[in-house]
XYZ file of C-alpha atoms in Angstrom:
610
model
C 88.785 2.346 -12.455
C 88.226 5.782 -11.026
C 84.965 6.729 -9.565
C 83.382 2.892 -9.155
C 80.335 4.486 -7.859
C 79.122 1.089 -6.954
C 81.375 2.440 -4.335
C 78.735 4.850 -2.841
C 77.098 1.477 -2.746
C 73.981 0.702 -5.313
C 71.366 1.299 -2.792
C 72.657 4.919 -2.254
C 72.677 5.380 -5.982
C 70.160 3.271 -7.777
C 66.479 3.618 -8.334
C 63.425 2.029 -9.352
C 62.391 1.955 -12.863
C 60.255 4.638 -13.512
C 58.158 4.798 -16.421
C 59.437 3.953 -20.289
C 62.497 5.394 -19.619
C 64.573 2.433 -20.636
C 63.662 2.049 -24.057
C 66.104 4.116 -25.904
C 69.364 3.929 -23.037
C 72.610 3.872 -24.803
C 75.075 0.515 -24.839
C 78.664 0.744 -24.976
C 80.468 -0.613 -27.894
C 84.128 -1.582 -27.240
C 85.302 -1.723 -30.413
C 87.937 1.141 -30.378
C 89.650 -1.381 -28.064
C 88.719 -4.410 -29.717
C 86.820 -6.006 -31.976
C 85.887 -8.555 -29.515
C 86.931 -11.152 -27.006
C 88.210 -13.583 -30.359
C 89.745 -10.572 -31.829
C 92.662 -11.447 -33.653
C 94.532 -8.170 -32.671
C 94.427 -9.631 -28.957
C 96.777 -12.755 -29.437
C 98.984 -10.114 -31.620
C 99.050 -7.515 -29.076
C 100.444 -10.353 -26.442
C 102.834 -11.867 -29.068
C 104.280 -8.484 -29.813
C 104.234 -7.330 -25.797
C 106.082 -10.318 -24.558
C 108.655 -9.629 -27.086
C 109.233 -6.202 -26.606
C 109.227 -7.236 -22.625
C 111.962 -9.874 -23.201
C 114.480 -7.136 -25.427
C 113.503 -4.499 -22.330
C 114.789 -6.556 -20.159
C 117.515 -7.950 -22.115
C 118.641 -4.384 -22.570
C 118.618 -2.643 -19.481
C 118.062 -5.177 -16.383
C 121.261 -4.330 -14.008
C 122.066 -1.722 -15.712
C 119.667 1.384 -15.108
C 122.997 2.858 -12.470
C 125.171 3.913 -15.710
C 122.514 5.254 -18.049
C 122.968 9.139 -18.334
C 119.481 11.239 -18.201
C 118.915 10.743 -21.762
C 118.655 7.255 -22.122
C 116.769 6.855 -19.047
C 114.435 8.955 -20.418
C 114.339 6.534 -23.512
C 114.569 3.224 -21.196
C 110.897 4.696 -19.677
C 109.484 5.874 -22.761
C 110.114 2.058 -24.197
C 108.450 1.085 -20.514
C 105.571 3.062 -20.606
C 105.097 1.722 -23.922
C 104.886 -1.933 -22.836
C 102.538 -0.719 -19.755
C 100.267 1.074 -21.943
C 99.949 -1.513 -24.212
C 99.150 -3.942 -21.267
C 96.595 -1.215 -19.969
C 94.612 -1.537 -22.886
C 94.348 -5.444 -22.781
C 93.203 -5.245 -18.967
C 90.671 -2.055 -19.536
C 88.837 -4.356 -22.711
C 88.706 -7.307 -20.084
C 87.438 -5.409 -17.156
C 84.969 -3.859 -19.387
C 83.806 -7.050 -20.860
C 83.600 -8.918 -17.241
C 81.881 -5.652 -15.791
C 79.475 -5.504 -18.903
C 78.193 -9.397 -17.884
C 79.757 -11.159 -14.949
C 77.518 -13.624 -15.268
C 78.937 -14.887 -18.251
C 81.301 -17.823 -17.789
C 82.840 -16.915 -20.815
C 83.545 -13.246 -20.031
C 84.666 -14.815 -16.441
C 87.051 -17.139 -18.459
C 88.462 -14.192 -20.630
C 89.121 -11.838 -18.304
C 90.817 -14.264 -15.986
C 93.126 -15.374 -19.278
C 93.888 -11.952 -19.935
C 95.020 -11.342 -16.043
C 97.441 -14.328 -16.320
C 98.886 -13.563 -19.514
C 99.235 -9.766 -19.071
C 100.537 -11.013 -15.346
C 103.540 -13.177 -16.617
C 104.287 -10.087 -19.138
C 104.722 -7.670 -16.373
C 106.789 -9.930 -14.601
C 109.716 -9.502 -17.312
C 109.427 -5.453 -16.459
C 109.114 -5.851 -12.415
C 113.545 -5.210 -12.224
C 112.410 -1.453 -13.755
C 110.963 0.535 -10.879
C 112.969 -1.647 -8.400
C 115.686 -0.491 -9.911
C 115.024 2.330 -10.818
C 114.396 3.169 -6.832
C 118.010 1.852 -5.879
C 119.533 4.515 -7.858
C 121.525 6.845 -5.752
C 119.405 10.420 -5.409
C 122.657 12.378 -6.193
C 123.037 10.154 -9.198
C 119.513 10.908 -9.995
C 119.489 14.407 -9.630
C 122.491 15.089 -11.779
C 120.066 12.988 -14.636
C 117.252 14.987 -14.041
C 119.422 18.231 -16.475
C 118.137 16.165 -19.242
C 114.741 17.627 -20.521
C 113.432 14.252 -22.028
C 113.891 12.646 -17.602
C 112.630 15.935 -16.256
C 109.383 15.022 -17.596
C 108.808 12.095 -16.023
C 110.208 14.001 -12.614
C 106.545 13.504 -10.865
C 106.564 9.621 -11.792
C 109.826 9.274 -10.458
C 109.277 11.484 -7.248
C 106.067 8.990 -6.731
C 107.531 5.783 -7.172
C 110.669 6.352 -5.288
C 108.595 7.218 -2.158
C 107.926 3.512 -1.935
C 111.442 3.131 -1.534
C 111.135 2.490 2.386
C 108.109 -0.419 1.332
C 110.075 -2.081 -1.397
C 111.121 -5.700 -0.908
C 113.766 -7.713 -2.187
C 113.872 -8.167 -6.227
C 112.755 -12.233 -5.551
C 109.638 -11.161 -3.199
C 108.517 -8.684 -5.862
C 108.124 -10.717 -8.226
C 107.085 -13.618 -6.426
C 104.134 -11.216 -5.166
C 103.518 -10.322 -8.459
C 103.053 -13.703 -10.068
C 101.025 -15.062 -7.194
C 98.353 -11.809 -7.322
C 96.634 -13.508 -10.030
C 95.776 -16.680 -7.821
C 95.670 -14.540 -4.551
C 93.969 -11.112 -4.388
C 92.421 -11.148 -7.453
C 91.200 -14.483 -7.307
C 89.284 -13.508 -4.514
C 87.580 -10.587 -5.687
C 86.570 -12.686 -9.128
C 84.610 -14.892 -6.903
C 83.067 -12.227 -5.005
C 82.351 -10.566 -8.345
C 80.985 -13.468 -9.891
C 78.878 -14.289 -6.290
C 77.050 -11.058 -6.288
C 76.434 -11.210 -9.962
C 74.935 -14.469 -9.434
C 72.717 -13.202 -6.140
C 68.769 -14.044 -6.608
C 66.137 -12.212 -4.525
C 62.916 -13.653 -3.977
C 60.272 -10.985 -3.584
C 56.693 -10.899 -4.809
C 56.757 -14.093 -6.099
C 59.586 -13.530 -8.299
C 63.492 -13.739 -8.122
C 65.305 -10.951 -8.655
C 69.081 -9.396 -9.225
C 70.638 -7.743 -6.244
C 70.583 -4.437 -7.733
C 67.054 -4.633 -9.138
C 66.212 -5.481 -5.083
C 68.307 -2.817 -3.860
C 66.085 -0.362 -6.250
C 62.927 -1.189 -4.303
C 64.700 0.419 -1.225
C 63.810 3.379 -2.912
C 60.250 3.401 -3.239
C 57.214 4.959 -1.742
C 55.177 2.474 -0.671
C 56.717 1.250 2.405
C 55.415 -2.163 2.728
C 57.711 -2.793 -0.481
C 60.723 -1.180 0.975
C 60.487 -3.259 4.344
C 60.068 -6.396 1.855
C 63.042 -6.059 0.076
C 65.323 -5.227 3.106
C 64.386 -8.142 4.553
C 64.584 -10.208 1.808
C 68.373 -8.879 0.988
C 69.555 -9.093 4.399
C 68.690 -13.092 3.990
C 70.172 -13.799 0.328
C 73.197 -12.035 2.187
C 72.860 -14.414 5.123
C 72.245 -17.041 3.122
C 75.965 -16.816 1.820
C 77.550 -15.349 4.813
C 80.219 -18.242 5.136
C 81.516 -17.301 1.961
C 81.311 -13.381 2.114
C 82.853 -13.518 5.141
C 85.728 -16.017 4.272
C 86.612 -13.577 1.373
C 86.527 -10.526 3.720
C 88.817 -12.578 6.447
C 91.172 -13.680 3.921
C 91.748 -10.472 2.235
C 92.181 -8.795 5.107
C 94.607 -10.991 6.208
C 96.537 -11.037 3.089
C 96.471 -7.368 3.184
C 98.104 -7.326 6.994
C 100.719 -9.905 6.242
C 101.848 -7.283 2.902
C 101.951 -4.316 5.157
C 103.800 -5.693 7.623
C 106.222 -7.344 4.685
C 105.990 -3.664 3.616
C 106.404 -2.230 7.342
C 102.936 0.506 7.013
C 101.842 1.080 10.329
C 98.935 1.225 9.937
C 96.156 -0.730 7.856
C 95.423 2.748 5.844
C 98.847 3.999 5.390
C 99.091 2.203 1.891
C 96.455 3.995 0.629
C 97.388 7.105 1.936
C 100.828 6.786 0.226
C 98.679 5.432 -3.161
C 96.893 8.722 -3.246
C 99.731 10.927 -2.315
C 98.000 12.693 1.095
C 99.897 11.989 4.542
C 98.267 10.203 7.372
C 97.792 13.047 8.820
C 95.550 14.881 6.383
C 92.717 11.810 6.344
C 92.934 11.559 10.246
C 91.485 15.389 9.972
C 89.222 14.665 7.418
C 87.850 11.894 9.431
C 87.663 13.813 12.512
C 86.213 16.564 11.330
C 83.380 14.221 9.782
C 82.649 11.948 12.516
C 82.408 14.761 15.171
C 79.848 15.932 12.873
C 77.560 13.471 12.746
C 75.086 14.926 15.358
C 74.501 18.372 13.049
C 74.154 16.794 9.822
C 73.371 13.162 9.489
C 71.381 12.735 13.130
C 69.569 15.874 12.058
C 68.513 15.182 8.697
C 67.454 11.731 9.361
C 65.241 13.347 12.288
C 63.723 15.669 10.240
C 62.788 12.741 7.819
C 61.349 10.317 10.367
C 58.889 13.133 11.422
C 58.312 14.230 7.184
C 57.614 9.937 7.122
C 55.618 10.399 10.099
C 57.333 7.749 11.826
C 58.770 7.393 15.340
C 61.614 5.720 14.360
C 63.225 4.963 10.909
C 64.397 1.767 9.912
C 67.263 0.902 7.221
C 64.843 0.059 4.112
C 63.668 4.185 5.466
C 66.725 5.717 4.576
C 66.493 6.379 1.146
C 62.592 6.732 0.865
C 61.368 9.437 -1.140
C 60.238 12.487 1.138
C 56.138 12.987 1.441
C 55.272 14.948 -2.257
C 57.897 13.887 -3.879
C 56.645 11.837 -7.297
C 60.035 11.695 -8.230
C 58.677 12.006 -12.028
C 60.697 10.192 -15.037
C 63.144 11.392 -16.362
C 63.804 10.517 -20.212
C 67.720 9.586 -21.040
C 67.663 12.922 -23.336
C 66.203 14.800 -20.701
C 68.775 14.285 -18.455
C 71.648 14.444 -20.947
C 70.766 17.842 -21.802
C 70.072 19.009 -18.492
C 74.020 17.960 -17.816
C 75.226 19.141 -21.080
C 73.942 22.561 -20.088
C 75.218 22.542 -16.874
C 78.428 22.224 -18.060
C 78.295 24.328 -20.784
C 76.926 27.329 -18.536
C 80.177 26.514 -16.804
C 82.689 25.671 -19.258
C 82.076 25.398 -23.201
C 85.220 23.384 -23.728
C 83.924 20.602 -20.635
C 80.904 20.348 -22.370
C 82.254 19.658 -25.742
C 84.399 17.085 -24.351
C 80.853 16.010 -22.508
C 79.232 15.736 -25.455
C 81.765 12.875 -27.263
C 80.520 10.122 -24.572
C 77.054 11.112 -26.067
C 77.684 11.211 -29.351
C 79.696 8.256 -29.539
C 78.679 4.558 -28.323
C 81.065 5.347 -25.005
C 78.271 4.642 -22.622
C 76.425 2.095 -21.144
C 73.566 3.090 -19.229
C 70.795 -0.223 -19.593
C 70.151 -1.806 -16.547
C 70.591 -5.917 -16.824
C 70.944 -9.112 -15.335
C 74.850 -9.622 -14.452
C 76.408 -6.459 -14.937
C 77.960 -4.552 -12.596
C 75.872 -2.566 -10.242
C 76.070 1.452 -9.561
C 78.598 3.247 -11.717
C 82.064 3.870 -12.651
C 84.038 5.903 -15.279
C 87.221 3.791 -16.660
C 90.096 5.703 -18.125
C 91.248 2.986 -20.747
C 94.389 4.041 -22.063
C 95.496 7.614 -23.567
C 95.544 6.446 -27.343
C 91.462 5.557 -26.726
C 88.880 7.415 -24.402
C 87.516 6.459 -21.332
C 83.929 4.707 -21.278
C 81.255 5.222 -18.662
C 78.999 2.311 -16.647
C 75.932 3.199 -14.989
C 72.466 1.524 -14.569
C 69.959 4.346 -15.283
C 66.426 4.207 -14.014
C 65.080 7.344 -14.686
C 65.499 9.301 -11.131
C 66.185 12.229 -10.357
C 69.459 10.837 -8.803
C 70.268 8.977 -11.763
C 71.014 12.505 -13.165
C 73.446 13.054 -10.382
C 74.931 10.195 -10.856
C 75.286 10.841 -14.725
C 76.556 14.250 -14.013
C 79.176 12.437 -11.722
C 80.197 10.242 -14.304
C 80.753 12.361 -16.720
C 82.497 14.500 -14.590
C 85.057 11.723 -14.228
C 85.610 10.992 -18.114
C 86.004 14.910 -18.818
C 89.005 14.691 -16.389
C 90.007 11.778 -17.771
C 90.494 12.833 -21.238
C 91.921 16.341 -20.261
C 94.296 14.204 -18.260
C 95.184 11.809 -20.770
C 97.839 14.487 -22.634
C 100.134 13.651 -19.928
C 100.466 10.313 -21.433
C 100.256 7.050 -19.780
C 102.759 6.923 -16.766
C 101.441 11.107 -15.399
C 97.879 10.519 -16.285
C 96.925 9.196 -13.348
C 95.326 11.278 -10.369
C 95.784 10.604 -7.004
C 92.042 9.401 -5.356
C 92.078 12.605 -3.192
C 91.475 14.628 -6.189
C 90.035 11.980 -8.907
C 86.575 12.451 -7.318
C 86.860 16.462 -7.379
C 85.323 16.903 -11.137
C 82.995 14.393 -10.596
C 81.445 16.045 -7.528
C 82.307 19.352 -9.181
C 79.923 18.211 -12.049
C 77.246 17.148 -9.637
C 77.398 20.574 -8.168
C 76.881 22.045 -11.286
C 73.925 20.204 -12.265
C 71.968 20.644 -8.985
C 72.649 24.126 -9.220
C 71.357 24.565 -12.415
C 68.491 22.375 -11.635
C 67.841 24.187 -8.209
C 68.199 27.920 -10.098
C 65.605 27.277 -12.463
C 63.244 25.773 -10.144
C 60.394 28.601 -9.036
C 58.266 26.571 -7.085
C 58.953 26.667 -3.298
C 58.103 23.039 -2.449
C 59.835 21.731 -5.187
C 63.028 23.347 -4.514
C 62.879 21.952 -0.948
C 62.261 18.402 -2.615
C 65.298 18.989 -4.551
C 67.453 20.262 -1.733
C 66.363 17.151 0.398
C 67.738 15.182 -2.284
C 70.757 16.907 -2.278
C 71.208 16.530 1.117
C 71.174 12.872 1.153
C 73.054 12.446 -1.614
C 75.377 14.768 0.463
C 75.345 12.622 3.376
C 75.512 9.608 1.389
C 79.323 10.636 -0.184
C 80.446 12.293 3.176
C 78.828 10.629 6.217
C 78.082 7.054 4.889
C 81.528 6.860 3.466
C 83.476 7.715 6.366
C 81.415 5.249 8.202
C 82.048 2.916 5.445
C 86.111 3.741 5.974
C 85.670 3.674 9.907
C 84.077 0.111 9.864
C 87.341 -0.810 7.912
C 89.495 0.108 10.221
C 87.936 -1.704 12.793
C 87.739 -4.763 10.460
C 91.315 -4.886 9.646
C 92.788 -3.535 13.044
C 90.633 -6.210 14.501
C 91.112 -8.808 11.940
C 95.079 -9.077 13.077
C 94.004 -10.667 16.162
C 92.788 -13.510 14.387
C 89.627 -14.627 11.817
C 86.186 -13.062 12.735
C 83.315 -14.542 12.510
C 79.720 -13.486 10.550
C 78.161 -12.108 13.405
C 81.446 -10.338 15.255
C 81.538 -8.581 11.299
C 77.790 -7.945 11.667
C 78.218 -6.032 15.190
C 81.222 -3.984 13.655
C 78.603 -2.584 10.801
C 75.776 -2.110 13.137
C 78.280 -0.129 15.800
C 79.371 2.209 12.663
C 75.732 2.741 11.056
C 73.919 3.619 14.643
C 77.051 6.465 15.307
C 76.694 7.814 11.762
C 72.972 7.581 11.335
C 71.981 8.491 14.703
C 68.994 8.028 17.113
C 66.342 8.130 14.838
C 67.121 4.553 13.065
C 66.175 1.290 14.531
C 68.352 -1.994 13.196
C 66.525 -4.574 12.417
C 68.386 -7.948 12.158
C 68.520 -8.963 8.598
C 70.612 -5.585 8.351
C 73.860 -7.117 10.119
C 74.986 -8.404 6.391
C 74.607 -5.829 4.704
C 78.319 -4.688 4.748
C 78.546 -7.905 2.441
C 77.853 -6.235 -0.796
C 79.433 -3.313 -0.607
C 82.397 -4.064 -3.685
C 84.738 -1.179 -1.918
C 85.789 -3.290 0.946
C 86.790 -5.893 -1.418
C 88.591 -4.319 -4.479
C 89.831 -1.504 -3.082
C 90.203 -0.998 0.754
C 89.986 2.360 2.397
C 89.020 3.696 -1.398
C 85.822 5.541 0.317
C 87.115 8.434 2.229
C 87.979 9.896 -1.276
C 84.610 10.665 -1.720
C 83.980 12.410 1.194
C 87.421 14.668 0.791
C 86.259 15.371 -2.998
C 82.693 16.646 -1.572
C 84.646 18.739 1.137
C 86.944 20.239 -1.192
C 84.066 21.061 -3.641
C 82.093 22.721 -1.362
C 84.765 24.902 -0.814
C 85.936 25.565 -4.999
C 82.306 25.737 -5.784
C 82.186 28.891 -3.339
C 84.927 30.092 -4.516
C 83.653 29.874 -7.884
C 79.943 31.685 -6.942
C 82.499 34.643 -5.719
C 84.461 35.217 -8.389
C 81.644 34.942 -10.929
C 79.810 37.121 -8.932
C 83.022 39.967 -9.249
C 83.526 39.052 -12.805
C 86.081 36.747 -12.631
C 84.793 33.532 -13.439
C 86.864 32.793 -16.726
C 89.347 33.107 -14.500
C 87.948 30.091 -12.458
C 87.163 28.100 -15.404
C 91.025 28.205 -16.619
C 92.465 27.164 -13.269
C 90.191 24.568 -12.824
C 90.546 23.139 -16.226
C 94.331 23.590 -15.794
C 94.067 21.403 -12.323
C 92.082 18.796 -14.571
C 94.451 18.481 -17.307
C 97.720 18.720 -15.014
C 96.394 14.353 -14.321
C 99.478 13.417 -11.920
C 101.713 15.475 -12.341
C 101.575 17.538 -9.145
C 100.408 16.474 -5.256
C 97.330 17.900 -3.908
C 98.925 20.907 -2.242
C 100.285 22.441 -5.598
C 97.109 21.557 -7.888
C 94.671 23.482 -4.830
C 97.776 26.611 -4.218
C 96.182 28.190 -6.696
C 92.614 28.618 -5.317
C 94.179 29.174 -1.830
C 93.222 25.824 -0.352
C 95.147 24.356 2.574
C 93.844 20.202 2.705
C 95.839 20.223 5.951
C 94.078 22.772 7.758
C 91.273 21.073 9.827
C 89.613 23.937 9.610
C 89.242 23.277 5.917
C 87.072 20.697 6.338
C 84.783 21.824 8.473
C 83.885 24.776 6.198
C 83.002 21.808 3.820
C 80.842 20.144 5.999
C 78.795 23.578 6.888
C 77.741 23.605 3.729
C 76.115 20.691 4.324
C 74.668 21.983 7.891
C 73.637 24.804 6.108
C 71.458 22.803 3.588
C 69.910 21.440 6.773
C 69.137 24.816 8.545
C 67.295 26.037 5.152
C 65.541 22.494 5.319
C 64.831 23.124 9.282
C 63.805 26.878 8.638
């Protein structure tokens, strides 16, 4: 799922209920997957699947060396079938799960649907291993056919695993065990923080509906609900930590199977970006943290009026800001417009996810916290998850969201196998359509302490995708590197988190205690390690294309903007991050690079300072 926003983590993201503004919030309706978990179409789709698996294999396992480029091209057209048709089933169980985890029958369906779509792929596990064992000379004289030269960025991909592939028998034993393994594990954390209850004011409460009250302005409340997270976390700290210890280790013994050097490496060859380019990116954050995060946050504590802030501080609404609600249409159209100032073909595409039931936006017990965008498959459209509350940062987070399907669906003519973007650039129209919407917002506002509210928030929500998520990545590393040396215990986890959050935040935030769990929640560190430092290079790299953008509209040259942009959208996976930025003259492996990012943000601050 691309852009699990949960993945900013729900208390940078959520917000307290404000006003009616829940009445009329849209609900997804799944039905151009399925008609519903006892669909009939479901057991059809597996019946047909398997088969089609069994006659794949039956017609070209151990034999991929003497195809000609033709019917190689045919043999992965016939795979990408099976794999999209797999896709589908998965994307209608996540869904469902994600829509109510509480649910032991959505927990019992989606695990069904794992197993059975599991055992499928297992018949089609020989076709990239084999396909990688293909000599490149061999290969190369293929690649004359038009119908393979298509698929030349899939291929180029996969076969860069060649050096982590193991034998045919490991595969697949790997494979067939992920269901009870990896998987397993992050159902039950699922299914535990689904389950969380929070007892505050006299009345028990979802996780996410506790992480809300972080945000609002009566302090006394704030300080309540910190405390009163930090012990329903502690109160299952034997469990969150034996997931996070296991995983971990599961994780080490596959990359040394796999022979990655180090814990992040995987990743890094996932999203196509060399080690190199993320050891900048972190660099050039983390050496920043004393002119943007440790200044902000000391600005705030004296706007609080406080000597020293404490975690339940961080996301408090500044002094005069009422944070007013903000109806669903209200914020649609101010997104819609946003776009369409930009780009009238975005904001057509925009506009499908409203006019269609392709949203899900009400806030309830047992669904999944913050937000995420999830492609589906290319024959359907991608749907959207978020928990609005009526904030002004719920519009960001719309604007995000959307951002995410638009690129989707412009990526989806690539068809199943090139659709997919690599992380470093999935998160680049998402922030790109939060930029836009701020913008707008920030243009049309006359009022001068209004617009400083606004850029406050911006800030923050700045720091929160750049600074808090390369603290997030930085406290992974040293989980994992430390987690080789054997299990850690609750508290040794705790002191890793508090280390990270006093660099990044700085001097002007005091830890209280009950803070030590929080790292338990956050779904990242679970489903997807290292995952977060894409959020921080897609708010980098926007910076620098939204400047680039101001420019040339500002020579007349916008359109021209628009149509490489869009172009970089639509082109999904078929090109690394170096070709898709050549055109806007962007070099990701220049340090230098990010730092202009990151004075964006510094600049922000100086206005805010000045």
């Amino acid at each position: 799922m691309t852009g699990l926003r949960s993945l900013v983590a729900p208390d940078d993201l959520a917000g307290r209920i404000v006003g009616d503004v829940t009445a009329t919030l849209p609900e997804w309706n799944l039905r151009d997957l399925y008609l519903g978990t006892a669909d009939p179409a479901i057991e059809d789709h597996f019946t047909r699947l398997a088969a089609e698996a069994t006659a794949f294999g039956a017609a070209y396992q151990g034999r991929l060396a003497t195809l000609d480029g033709a019917a190689l091209a045919a043999a992965i057209e016939r795979y990408e079938a099976i794999e999209q048709g797999l896709a589908r089933l998965y994307a209608f169980a996540q869904l469902t799960f994600s829509g109510d985890a509480s649910l032991p029958e959505s927990g019992r369906f989606y695990q069904s649907v794992m197993e059975r779509a599991n055992d499928i792929g297992a018949s089609l596990l020989f076709f990239p291993l084999e396909l990688n064992r293909i000599e490149d000379a061999q290969l190369d004289v293929n690649m004359n056919d038009p119908a393979l030269s298509r698929y030349a960025p899939w291929l180029r991909d996969l076969r860069q695993g060649r050096p982590h592939q193991l034998s045919d028998d490991l595969e697949k034993l790997l494979h067939d065990k992920d269901v009870t393994g990896p998987t397993a594990w992050s159902r039950l954390f699922d299914e535990t923080i689904a389950g969380l209850r929070v007892a505050l004011g006299g009345e028990e409460i979802t996780l996410g509906a506790a992480l809300n009250r972080l945000s609002e302005p009566d302090r006394a409340i704030r300080e309540a609900a910190g405390r009163a997270i930090g012990a329903e976390l502690k109160r299952h700290a034997k469990l969150f930590t034996l997931i996070t210890n296991t995983l971990a280790k599961d994780k080490a013994i596959d990359d040394a199977w796999r022979h990655y050097p180090t814990p992040v490496s995987a990743r890094n060859r996932s999203n196509r970006v060399e080690d190199e380019v993320v050891a900048a990116l972190v660099h050039a954050v983390s050496t920043s943290y004393p002119r943007l995060s440790h200044r902000y946050y000391t600005l705030k504590s004296r706007w609080l009026g406080l000597d020293r802030l404490e975690h339940w501080d961080r996301n408090a609404p500044i002094p005069g800001d009422a944070d007013p609600a903000i109806a669903w249409s209200e914020a649609q159209a101010h997104v819609l417009a946003a776009y369409g100032d930009f780009s009238p073909e975005l904001a057509a595409i925009g506009r499908r996810f409203f006019d269609n039931p392709w949203i899900d936006a009400v806030p309830r017990p047992g669904k999944s916290g913050g937000a995420f965008a999830h492609p589906t498959v290319p024959d359907a459209h991608p749907y959207i998850l978020l928990n609005y509350h009526g904030r002004a940062r719920d519009v960001m987070t719309l604007a995000h969201e959307l951002g995410h399907g638009i690129h989707q669906t412009l990526a989806a003519d690539q068809g199943y196998l090139l659709a997919r973007t690599p992380l470093t650039l999935a998160e680049t129209a998402s922030v790109f359509g939060e930029m836009l919407t701020f913008r707008a917002l920030l243009d049309a506002e006359t009022n001068p302490d209004r617009r400083r509210l606004m850029l406050a928030r911006k800030v923050e929500d700045m720091l929160n995708t750049v600074v808090r998520q390369i603290a997030f990545f930085t406290f992974e590393q040293r989980l994992h590197d430390r987690r080789r040396s054997g299990e850690l215990l609750p508290e040794e986890i705790g002191q890793i988190w508090l280390d990270v959050q006093r660099e990044s935040l700085g001097p002007a935030f005091n830890f209280t205690e009950e803070y030590r769990m929080f790292w338990a929640y956050v779904p990242h560190f679970i489903h997807s390690p290292f995952y977060v430092y894409a959020y921080a290079f897609g708010d980098c790299l926007v910076n620098a294309l939204y400047g680039l953008y101001q420019d040339e509209r500002a020579a007349g040259r916008g359109g021209d903007f628009v149509r490489r942009y869009t172009a970089m959208l639509r082109a999904g996976g078929t090109k690394r991050h170096g070709e898709l930025l050549a055109p806007f003259g962007i070099d990701a492996s220049n340090p230098a690079f990010w730092h202009r990012g990151l004075d964006v943000i510094a600049g922000f601050i100086d206005e805010l300072e000045n």
